[in-house]
mmCIF file of C-alpha atoms in Angstrom:
data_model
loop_
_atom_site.group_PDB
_atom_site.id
_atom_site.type_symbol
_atom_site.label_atom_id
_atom_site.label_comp_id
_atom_site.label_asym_id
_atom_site.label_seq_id
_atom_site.Cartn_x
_atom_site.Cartn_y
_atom_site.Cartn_z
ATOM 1 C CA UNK A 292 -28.676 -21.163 -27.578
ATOM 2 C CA UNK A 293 -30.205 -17.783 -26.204
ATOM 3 C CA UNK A 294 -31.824 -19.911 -23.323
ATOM 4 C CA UNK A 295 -28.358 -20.590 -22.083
ATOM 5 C CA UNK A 296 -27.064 -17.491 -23.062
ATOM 6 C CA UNK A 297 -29.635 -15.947 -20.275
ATOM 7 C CA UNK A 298 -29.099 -18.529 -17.836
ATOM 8 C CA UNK A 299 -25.184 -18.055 -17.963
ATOM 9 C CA UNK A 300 -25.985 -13.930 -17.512
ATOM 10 C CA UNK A 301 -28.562 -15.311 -14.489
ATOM 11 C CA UNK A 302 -25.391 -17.551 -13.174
ATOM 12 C CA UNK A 303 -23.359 -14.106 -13.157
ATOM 13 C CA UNK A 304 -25.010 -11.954 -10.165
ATOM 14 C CA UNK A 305 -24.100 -15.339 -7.670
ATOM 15 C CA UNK A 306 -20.519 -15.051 -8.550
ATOM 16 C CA UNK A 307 -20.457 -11.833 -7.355
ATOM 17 C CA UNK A 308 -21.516 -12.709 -4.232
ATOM 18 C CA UNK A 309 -18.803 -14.470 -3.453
ATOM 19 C CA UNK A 310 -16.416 -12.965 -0.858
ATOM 20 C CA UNK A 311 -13.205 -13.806 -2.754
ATOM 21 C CA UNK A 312 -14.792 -11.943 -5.902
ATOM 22 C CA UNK A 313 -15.412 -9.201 -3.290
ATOM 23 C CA UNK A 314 -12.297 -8.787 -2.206
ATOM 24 C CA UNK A 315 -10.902 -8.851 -6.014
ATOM 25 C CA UNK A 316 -13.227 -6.024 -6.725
ATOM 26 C CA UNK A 317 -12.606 -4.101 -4.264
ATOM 27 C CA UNK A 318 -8.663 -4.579 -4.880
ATOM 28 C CA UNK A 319 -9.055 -3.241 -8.630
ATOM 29 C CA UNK A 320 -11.011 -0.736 -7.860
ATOM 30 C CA UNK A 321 -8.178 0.670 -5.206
ATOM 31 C CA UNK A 322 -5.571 -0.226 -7.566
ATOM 32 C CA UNK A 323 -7.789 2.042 -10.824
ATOM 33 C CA UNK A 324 -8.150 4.742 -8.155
ATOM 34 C CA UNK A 325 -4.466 5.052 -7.446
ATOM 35 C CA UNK A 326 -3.895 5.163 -11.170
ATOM 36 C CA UNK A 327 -6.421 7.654 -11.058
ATOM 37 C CA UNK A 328 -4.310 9.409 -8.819
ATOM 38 C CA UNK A 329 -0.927 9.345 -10.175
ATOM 39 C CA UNK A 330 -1.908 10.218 -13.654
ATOM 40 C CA UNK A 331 -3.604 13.252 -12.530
ATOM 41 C CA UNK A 332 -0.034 13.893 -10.372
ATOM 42 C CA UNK A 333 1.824 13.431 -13.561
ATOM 43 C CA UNK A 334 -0.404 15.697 -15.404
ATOM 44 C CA UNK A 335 -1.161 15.723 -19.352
ATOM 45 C CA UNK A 336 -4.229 13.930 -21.389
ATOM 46 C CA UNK A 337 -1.772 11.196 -22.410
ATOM 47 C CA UNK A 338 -1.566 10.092 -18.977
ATOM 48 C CA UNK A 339 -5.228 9.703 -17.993
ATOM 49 C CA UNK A 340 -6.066 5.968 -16.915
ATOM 50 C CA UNK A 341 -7.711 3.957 -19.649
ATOM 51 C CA UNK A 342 -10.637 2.288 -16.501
ATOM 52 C CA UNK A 343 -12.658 4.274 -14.849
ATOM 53 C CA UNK A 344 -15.846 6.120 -14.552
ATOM 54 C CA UNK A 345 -15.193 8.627 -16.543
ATOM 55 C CA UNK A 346 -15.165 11.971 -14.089
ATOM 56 C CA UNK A 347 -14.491 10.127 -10.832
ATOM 57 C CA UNK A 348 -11.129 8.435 -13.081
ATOM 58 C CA UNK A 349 -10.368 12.106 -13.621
ATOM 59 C CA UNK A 350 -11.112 13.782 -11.265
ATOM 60 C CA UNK A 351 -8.149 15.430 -8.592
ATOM 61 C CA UNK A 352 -7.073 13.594 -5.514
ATOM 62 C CA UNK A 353 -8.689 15.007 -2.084
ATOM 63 C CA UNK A 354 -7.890 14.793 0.989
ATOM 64 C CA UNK A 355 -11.182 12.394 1.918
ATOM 65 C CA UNK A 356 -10.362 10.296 -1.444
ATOM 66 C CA UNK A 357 -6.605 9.347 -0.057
ATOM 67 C CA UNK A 358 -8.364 8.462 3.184
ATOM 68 C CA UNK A 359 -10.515 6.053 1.324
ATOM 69 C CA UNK A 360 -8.235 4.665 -0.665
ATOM 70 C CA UNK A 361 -5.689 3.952 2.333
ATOM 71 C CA UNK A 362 -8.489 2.041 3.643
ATOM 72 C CA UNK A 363 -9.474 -0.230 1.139
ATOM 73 C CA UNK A 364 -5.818 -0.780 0.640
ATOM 74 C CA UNK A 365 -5.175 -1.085 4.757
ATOM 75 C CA UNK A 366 -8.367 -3.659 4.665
ATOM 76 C CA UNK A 367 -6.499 -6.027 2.712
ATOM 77 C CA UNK A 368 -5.390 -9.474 4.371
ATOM 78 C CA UNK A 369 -1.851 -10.901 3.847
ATOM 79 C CA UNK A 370 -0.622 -13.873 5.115
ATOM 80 C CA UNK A 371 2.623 -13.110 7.436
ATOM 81 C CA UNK A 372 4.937 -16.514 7.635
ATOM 82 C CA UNK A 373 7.261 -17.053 10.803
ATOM 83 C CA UNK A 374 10.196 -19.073 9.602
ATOM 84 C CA UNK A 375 11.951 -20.793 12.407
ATOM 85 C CA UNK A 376 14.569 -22.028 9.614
ATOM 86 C CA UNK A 377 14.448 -24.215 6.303
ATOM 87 C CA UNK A 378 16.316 -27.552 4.941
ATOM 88 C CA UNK A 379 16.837 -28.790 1.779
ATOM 89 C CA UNK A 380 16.609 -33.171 1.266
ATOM 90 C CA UNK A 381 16.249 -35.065 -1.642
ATOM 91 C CA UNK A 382 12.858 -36.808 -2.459
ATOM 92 C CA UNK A 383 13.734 -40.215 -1.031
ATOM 93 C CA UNK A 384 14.138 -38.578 2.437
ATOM 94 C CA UNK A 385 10.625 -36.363 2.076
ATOM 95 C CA UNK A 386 9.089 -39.543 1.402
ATOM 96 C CA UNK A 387 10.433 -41.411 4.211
ATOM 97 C CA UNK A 388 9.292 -38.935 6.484
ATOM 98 C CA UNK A 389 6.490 -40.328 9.362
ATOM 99 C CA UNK A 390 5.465 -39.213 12.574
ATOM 100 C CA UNK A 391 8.387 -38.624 15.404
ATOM 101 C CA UNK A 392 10.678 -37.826 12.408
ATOM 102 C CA UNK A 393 13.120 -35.079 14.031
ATOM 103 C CA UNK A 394 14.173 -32.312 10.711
ATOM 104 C CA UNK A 395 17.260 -30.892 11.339
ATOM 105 C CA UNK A 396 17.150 -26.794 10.574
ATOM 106 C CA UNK A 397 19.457 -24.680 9.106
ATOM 107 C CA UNK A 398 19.301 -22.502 12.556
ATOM 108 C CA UNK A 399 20.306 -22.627 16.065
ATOM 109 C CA UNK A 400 18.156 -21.963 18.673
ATOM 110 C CA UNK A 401 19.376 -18.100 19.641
ATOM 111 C CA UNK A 402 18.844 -17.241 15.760
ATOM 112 C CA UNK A 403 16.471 -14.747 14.652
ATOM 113 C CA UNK A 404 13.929 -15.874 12.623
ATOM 114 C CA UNK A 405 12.382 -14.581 9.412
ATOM 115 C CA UNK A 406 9.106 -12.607 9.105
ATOM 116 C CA UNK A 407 7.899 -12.916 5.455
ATOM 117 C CA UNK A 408 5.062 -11.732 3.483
ATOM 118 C CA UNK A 409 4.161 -13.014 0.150
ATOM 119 C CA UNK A 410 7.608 -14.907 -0.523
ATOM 120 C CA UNK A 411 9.367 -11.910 0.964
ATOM 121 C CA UNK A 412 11.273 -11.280 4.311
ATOM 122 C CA UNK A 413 10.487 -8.283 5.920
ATOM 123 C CA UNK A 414 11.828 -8.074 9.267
ATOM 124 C CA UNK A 415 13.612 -10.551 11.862
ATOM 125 C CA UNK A 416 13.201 -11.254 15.554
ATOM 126 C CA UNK A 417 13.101 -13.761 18.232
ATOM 127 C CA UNK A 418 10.262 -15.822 19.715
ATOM 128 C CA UNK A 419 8.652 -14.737 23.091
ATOM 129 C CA UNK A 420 6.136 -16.382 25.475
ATOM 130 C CA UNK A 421 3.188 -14.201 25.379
ATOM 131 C CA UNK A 422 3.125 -12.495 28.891
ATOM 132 C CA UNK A 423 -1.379 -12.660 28.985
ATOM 133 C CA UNK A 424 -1.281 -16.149 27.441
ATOM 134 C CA UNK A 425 1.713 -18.341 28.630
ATOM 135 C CA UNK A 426 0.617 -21.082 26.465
ATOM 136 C CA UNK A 427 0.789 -19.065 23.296
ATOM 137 C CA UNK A 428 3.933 -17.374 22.113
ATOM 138 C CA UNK A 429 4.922 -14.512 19.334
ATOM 139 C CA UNK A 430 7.618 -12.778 18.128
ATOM 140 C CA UNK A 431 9.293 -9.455 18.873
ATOM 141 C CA UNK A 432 10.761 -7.437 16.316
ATOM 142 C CA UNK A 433 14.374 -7.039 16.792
ATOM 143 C CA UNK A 434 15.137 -5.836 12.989
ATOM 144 C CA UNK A 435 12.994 -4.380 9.920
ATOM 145 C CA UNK A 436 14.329 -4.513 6.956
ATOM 146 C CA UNK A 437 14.217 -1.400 4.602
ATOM 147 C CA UNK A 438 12.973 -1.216 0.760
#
């Protein structure tokens, strides 16, 4: 049982070679570092962040430290969704679907569509033909929406 014990400890380093773990690391720390940071903006002992380093968890906010954690936190990659429109059908028709099926959407054609991140619009606009690449297009913001 110790032999695997080891070799499961051995398996360990690999794992955090991953990218994905990576990322996840470097996501906790930012998020422990902003704790970090508001505790020490609410002030008292009670308020100190349980993970940490000790000192660094501790420590005040600089200038340099916001600049680092802004980037760890600007670093991050989201997934940004274009939604030309949606439908709802029951099951029978989803399975029926095949190649040259035309899906009727909820939208016209002059409609806005929906810019959403994780699940969650965040602005609207309309669909342009890229003006260096004609055979691309994008869209152009025509609304934000606020918090």
């Amino acid at each position: 049982m110790t032999n695997q014990h080891v070799t499961q400890d051995d398996e360990q380093p690999d794992a955090d070679l991953d990218p994905l773990s990576q990322s996840e690391r470097e996501l906790d720390m930012a998020i422990n570092e902003l704790k970090g940071e508001t505790a020490s903006q609410l002030g008292g002992p009670g308020k100190e962040p349980t993970s940490g380093s000790g000192d660094e968890a501790r420590a005040p906010a600089t200038p340099m430290r916001r600049e680092t954690d802004n980037s760890v936190i600007m670093s991050i990659p989201v997934s940004v969704d274009v939604v030309l429109g949606t439908t709802e059908m029951p099951v029978h028709q989803l399975m029926a679907l095949k190649k040259g099926t035309t899906v009727t959407l909820d939208r016209r054609i002059s409609e806005p569509v929906d810019v959403v991140v994780s699940g969650r619009r965040i602005a609207r606009g309309e669909i342009v033909v890229l003006e260096d690449d004609p055979t691309r297009f994008g869209i152009k913001l025509t609304e934000v929406v606020e918090n």
